[in-house]
XYZ file of C-alpha atoms in Angstrom:
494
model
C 0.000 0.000 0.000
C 1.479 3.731 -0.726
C 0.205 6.638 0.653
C 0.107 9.738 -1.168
C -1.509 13.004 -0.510
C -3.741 14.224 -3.632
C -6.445 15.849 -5.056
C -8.250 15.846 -8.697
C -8.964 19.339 -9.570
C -12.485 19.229 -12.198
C -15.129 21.004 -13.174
C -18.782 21.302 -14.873
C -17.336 21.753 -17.846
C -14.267 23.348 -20.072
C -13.661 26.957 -19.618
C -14.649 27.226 -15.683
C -11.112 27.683 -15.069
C -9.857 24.400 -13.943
C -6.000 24.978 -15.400
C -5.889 28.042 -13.480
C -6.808 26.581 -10.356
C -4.829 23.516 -10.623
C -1.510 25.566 -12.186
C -2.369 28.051 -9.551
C -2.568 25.460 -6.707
C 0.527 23.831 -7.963
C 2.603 26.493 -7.679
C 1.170 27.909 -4.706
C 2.200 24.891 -2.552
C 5.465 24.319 -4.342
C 6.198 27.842 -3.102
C 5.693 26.979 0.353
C 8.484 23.971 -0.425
C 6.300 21.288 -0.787
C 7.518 18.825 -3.515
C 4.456 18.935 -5.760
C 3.690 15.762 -8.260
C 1.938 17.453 -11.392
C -0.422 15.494 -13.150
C -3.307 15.857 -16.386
C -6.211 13.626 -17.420
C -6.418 13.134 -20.684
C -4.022 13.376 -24.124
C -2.921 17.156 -23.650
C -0.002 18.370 -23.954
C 0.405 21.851 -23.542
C -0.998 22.281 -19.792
C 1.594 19.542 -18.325
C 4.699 21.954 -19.358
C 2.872 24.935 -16.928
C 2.176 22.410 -14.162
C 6.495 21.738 -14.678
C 7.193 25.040 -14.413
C 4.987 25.499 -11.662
C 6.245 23.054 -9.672
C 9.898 23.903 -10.409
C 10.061 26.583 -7.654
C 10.017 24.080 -4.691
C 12.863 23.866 -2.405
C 12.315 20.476 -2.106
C 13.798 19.704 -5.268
C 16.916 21.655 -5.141
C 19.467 20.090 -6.527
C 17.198 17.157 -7.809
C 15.466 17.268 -11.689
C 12.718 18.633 -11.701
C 9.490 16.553 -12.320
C 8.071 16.553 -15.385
C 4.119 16.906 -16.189
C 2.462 13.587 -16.343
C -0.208 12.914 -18.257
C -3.045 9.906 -16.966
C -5.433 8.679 -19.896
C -7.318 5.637 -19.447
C -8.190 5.348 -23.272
C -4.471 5.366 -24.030
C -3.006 3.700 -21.543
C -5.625 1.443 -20.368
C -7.271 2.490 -17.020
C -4.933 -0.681 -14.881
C -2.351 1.775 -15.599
C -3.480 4.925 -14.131
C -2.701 4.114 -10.493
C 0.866 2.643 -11.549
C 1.783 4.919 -13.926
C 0.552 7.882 -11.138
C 2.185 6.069 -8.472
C 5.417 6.493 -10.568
C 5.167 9.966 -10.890
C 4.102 11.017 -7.806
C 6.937 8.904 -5.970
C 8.507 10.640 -2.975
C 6.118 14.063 -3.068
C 4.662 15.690 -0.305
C 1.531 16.425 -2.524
C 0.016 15.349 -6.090
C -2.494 18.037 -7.900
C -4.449 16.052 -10.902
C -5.893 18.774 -13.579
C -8.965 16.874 -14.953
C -10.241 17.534 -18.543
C -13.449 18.696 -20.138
C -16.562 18.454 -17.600
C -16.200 15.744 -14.548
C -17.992 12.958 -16.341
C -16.932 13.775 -20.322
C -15.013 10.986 -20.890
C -14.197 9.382 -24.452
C -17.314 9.343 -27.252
C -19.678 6.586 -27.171
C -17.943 4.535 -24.303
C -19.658 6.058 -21.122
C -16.876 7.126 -18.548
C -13.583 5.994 -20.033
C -11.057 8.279 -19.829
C -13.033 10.809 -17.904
C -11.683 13.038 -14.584
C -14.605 10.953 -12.779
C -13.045 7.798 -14.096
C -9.551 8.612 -13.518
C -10.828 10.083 -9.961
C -12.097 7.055 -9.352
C -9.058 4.848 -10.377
C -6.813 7.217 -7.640
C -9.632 7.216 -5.119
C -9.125 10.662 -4.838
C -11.048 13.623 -3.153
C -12.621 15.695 -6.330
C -12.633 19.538 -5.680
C -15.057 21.103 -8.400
C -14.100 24.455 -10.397
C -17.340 26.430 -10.558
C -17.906 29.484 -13.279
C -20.241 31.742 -10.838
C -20.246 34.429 -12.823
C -23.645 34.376 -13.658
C -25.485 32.460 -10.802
C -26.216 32.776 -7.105
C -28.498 30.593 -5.350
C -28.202 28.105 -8.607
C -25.008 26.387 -7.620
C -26.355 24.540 -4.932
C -28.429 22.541 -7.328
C -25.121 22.617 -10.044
C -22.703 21.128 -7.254
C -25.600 18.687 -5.955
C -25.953 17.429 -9.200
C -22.315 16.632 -9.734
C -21.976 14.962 -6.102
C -24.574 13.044 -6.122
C -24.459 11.414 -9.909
C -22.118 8.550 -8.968
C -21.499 8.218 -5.532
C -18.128 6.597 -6.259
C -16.945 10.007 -6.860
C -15.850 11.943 -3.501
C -16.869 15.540 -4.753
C -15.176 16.575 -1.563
C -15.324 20.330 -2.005
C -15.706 23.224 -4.597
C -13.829 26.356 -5.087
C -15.732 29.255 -6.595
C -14.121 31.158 -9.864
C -15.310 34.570 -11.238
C -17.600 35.849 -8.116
C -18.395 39.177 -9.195
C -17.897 41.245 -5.348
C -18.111 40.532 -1.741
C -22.081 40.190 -1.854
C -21.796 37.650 -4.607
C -19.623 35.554 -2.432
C -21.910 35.528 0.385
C -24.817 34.766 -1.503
C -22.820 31.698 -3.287
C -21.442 30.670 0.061
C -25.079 30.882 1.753
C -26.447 28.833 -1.181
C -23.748 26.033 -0.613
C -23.615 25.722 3.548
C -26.422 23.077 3.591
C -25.344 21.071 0.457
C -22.540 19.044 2.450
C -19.678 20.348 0.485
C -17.295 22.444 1.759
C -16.073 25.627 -0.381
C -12.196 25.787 -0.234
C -12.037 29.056 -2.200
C -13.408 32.183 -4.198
C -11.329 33.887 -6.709
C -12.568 37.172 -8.386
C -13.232 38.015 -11.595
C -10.532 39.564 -12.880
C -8.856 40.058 -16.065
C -7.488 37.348 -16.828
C -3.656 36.314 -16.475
C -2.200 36.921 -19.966
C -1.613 33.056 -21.440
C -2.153 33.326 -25.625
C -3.490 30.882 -27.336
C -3.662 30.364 -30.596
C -4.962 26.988 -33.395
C -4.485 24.305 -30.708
C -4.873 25.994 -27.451
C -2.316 27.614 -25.396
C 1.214 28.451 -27.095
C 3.605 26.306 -24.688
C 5.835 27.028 -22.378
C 8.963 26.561 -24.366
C 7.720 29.143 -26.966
C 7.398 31.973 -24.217
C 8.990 30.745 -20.975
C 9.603 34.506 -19.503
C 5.855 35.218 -19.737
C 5.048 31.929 -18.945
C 6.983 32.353 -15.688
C 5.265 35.832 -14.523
C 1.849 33.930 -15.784
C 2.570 31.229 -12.947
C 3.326 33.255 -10.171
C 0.420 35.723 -10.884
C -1.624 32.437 -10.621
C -0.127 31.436 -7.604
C -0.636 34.932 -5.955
C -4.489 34.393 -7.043
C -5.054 31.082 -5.583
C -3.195 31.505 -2.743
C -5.463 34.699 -1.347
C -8.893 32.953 -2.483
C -8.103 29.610 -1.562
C -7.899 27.453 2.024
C -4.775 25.858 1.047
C -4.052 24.172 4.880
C -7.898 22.579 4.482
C -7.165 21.422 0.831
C -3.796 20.281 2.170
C -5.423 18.448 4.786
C -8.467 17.371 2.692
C -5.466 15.948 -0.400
C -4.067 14.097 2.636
C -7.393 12.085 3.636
C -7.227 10.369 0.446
C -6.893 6.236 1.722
C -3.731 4.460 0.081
C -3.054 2.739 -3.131
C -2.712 -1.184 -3.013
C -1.191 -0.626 -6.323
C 2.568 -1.854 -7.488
C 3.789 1.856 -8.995
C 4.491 1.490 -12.843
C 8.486 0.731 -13.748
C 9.816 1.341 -17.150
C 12.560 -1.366 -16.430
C 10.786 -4.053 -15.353
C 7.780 -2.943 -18.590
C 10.590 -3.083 -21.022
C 11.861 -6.928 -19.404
C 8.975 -8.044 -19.553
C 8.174 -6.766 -23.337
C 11.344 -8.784 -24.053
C 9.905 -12.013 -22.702
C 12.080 -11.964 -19.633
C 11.194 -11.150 -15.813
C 11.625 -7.414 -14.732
C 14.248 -6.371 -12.324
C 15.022 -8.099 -8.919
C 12.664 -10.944 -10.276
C 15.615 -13.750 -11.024
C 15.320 -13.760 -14.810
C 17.515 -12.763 -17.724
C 15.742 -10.496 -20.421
C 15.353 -12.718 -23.701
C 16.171 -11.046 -27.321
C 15.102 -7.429 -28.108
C 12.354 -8.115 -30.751
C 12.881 -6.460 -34.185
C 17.049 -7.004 -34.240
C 19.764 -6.664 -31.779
C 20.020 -8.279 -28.548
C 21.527 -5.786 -26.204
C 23.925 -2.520 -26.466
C 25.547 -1.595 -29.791
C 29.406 -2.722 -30.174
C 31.334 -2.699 -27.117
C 28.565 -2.603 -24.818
C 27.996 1.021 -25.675
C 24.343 2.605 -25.140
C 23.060 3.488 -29.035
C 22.445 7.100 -28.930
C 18.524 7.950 -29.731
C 18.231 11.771 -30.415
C 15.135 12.941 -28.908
C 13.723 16.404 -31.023
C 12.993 19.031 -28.418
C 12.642 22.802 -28.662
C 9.982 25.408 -29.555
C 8.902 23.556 -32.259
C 8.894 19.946 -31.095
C 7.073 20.361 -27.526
C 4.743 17.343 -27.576
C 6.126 14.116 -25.855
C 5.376 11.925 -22.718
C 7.928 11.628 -20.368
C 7.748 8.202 -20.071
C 8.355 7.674 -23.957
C 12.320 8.685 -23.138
C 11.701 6.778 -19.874
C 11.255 3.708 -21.565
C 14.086 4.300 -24.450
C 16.639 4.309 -21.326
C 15.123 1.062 -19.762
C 15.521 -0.214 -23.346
C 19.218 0.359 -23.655
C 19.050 3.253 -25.174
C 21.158 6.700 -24.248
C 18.499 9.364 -24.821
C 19.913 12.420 -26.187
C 17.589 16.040 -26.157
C 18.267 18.327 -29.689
C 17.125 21.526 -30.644
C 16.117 21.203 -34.549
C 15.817 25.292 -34.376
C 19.151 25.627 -33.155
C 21.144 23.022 -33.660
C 23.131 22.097 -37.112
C 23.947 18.334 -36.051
C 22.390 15.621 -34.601
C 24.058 14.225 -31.654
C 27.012 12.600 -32.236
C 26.740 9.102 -32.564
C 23.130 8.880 -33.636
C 21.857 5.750 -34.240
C 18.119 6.348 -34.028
C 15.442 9.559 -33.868
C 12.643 10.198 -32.294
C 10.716 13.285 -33.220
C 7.395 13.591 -31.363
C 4.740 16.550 -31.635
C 4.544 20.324 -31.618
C 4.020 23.676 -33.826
C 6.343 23.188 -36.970
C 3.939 25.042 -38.918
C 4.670 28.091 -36.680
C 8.320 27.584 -37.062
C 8.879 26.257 -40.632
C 11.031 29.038 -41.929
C 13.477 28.495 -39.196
C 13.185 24.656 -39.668
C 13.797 24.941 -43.634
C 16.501 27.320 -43.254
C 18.596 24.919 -40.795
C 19.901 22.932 -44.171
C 22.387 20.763 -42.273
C 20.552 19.623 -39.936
C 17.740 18.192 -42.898
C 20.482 16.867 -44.501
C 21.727 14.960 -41.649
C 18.278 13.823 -40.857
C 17.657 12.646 -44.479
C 20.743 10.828 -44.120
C 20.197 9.264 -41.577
C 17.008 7.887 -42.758
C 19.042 6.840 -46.163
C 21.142 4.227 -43.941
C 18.147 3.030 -42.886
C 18.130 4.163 -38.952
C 15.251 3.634 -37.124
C 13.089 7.161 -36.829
C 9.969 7.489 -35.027
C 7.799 10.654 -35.781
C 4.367 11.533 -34.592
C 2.385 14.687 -35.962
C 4.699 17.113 -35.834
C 7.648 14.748 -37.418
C 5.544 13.585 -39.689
C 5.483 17.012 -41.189
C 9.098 17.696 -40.452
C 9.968 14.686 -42.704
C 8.042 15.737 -45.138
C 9.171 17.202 -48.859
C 7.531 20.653 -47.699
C 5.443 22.389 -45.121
C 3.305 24.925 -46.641
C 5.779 25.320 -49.561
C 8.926 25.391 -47.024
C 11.351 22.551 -47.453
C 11.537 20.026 -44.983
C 13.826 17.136 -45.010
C 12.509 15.074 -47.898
C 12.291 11.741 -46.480
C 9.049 11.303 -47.295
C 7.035 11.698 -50.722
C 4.756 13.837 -49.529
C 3.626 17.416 -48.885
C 2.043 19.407 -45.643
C 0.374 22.036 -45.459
C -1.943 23.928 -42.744
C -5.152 23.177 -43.026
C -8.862 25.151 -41.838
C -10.016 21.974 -40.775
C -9.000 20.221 -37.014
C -8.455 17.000 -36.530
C -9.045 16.113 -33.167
C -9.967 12.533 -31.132
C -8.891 9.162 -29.876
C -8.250 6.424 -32.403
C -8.186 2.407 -32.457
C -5.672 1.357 -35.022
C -3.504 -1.979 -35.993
C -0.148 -2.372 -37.516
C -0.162 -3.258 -41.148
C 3.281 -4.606 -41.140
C 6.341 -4.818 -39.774
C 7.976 -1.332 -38.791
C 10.559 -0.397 -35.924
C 7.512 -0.081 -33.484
C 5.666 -2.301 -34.015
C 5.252 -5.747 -35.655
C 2.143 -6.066 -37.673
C -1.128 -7.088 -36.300
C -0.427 -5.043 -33.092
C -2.965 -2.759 -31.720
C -3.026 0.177 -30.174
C -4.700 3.341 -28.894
C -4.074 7.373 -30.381
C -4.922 10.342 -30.939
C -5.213 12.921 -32.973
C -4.955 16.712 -32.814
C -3.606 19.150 -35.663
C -5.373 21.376 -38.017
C -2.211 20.286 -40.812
C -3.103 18.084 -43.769
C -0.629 16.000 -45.596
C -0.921 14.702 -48.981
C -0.786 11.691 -49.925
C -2.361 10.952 -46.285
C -0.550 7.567 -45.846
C 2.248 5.751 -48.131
C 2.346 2.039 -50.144
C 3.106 0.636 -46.538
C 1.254 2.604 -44.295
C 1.924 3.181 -40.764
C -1.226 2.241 -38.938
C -4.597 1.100 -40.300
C -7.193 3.016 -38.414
C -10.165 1.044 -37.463
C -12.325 3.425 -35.525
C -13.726 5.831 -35.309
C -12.762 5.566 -39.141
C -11.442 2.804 -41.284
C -8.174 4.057 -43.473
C -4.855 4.108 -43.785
C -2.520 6.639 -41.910
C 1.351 7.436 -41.973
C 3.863 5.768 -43.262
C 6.693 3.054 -43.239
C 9.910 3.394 -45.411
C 12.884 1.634 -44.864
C 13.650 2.316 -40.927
C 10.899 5.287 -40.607
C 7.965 4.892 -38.681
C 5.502 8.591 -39.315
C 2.043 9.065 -38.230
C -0.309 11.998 -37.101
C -1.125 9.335 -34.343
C 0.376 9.928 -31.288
C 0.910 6.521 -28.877
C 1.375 6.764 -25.509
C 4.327 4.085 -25.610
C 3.203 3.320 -22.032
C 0.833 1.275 -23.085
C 2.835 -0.295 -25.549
C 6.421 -0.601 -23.883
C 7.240 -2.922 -26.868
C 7.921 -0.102 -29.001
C 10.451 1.536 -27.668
C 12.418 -2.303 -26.999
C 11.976 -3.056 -30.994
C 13.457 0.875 -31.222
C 16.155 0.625 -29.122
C 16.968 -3.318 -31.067
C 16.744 -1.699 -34.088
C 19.334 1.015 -33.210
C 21.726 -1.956 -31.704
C 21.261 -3.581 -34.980
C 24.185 -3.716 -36.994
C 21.291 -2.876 -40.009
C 20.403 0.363 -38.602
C 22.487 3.433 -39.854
C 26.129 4.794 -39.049
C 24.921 7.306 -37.051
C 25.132 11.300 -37.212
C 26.160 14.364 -35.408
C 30.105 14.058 -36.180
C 31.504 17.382 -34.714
């Protein structure tokens, strides 16, 4: 059993101000040098780099990494991971904040509460504190918060906090309205003008784009939530939550076991890496995997590089905007999501670094690119060149693509071997023509049927983005691949 303190931070609906809570709440007990666990329901992104940086004040992790945002989807990762995989994350804090996503009980279309903050609340048996708009009710929110306690009494609504209450008067009222409904209210934060975050085609512009601002955003957050909200009784309420019986998630002993052997400390050997090589590259050396990073490549999971290391693999961060060479002694890539249509001068203009990328791709390296890689690899992105790897051209698009996906391997790539399924999903407003190659990535078998990405030689590109989580298999065939003595000769001389 593991104890950890924790609360799931949700909401009627989107747009009640549940990221400015949670970041706000976040950083407002990191500040006070507790060592806060940030986490997000759901596929997103973008939020998990603000809860970082709002957790990256703490005292209690000087001179320790900071922790990354973690993201918990039960559609993606299947919802026996969520307690494991949070379990992980949250390992040694003092206090774990879960944003939720959409309303409380929106989970995944068509398949009832998958994937939902009540779902995920449920799977962490975790006090719920709901984020209420009040900006244009009074006495109405005792029947709104009612509602949402009382619909599955599984979930612990445990308290609310009221957002936009219009003046002292308002508060009362809301506060009178809520004293015989059995839920506490932990807070009421003002209407104000907001705290400057842009957004812009897929919600807000990320940290790494605007990390100054982003910084001043935080604390203004912090300053909010800390004089509207009871942080000792949410402290105290985060710390009635029962234990786990749950054995935390462990990239080494997921990646053992994808090899067929026992994970660590259970008295097996790991069999043969599936999809070539057996085990470090010549000399027992780690094969470099260069992980894209930057501005424009901000979409990843930290357990994707998690599991690379487990693998064998020595995981490498680049900077496509800034950097000319890969790493040196490249033997695979990995370039995840982001904004490369915001940045695709810059990206065009960095000719060696294409050229070492199509290179490497020529010698028949493994490279792994989702969305935003998929375009990068590309011939052009809205008539910018791109590294030419792949016959096809990108272009933004009026149209976004956005949503989970079901989808099977057609055949044998360097993540996967064909037949296996797995879990996505989508979110760009991009289009790239032809939408998938002679040997297609993935076959897509819901919502839609078609075929999506492409394979060619050692590249694996796809607008679907895989939480390798729940497919720790991937990243062993990766790292096997970039052992083999088949994959390239590697980049980045210097």
């Amino acid at each position: 059993m593991v104890s950890v303190p924790r609360l799931v931070i949700a909401a009627p609906a989107s747009g009640s101000g549940k990221t400015t809570v949670a970041t706000g709440l976040m950083a407002a007990f990191a500040e006070r040098g507790l060592d806060v666990s940030p986490h997000k329901v759901g596929p997103d992104y973008i939020d998990p780099g603000y809860h970082a940086l709002a957790v990256s004040s703490s005292p209690a992790r000087s001179g320790r990494a900071p922790r990354p945002g973690r993201n918990l989807d039960a559609f993606l990762c299947g919802p026996e991971r969520i307690a494991p995989l949070f379990l992980h994350g949250a390992a040694g804090c003092d206090l774990a904040v879960v944003e939720g996503v959409m309303g409380l009980y929106d989970g995944a279309a068509g398949q009832g509460e998958l994937a939902s903050t009540a779902h995920v609340a449920k799977l962490l048996r975790a006090p719920v504190v709901l984020v209420v708009d009040a900006s244009s009710q009074s006495r109405s929110v005792a029947a709104l918060v009612h509602g949402f306690a009382s619909w599955d009494p599984e979930v612990r609504v445990a308290g609310v906090i009221l957002n936009k209450v219009g003046s002292d008067r308002h508060e009362e009222l809301l506060r009178e309205a809520l004293d015989g409904s059995g839920v506490p209210v932990f807070g009421a934060l003002r209407r104000v003008r907001a705290v400057r975050a842009p957004s812009r085609h897929l919600g807000l512009v990320p940290v790494a784009e605007r990390r100054a601002e982003a910084v001043e955003s935080v604390a203004a957050l912090a300053e909010r939530v800390r004089e509207g909200c009871d942080l000792e009784g949410l402290l105290a309420l985060a710390r009635s939550a029962p234990p786990l019986p749950d054995r935390p998630w462990d990239p080494e002993r997921e990646t053992a076991s994808a090899r067929g052997g026992a994970g660590p400390g259970d008295g097996a050997e790991p069999g043969p890496r599936p999809g070539g090589g057996a085990g470090p590259g010549p000399g027992g050396a780690r094969p470099v995997v260069a992980l894209a990073g930057g501005a424009a490549f901000t979409f990843s999971y930290a357990e994707q590089a998690e599991l690379l290391t487990a693998a064998g693999a020595e995981v490498v961060p680049f900077d496509p905007l800034r950097e000319e060479r890969l790493p040196p002694g490249t033997a695979g890539l990995v370039i995840g999501g982001g904004f490369p249509e915001v940045y695709a001068p810059e990206l065009s203009a960095n000719g060696p670094l294409r050229a070492e990328v199509a290179g490497l791709a020529a010698a028949g390296a493994p490279i792994a690119a989702e969305c935003a890689g998929l375009l990068y690899l590309a011939r052009s992105l809205d008539g910018e060149p791109m590294c030419g790897v792949l016959p096809a051209e990108a272009r933004m698009s009026e149209r976004l693509t956005l949503g989970y996906r079901e989808a099977v391997a057609v055949g044998d790539s360097p993540l996967a071997a064909a037949g296996t399924r797995v879990r996505g999903h989508e979110f760009h407003r991009t289009a790239v023509e032809p939408g998938a190659g002679p040997e297609p990535a993935w076959g897509l078998v819901r919502p839609e049927r078609r075929a999506e990405g492409f394979v060619r030689g050692g590249v694996h590109a796809s607008y679907l983005h895989v939480h390798w989580a729940a497919v720790p298999e991937a990243a062993v065939r990766f790292v096997g691949r970039c052992a083999s003595p088949l994959s390239g000769s590697g980049g980045g001389g210097r």
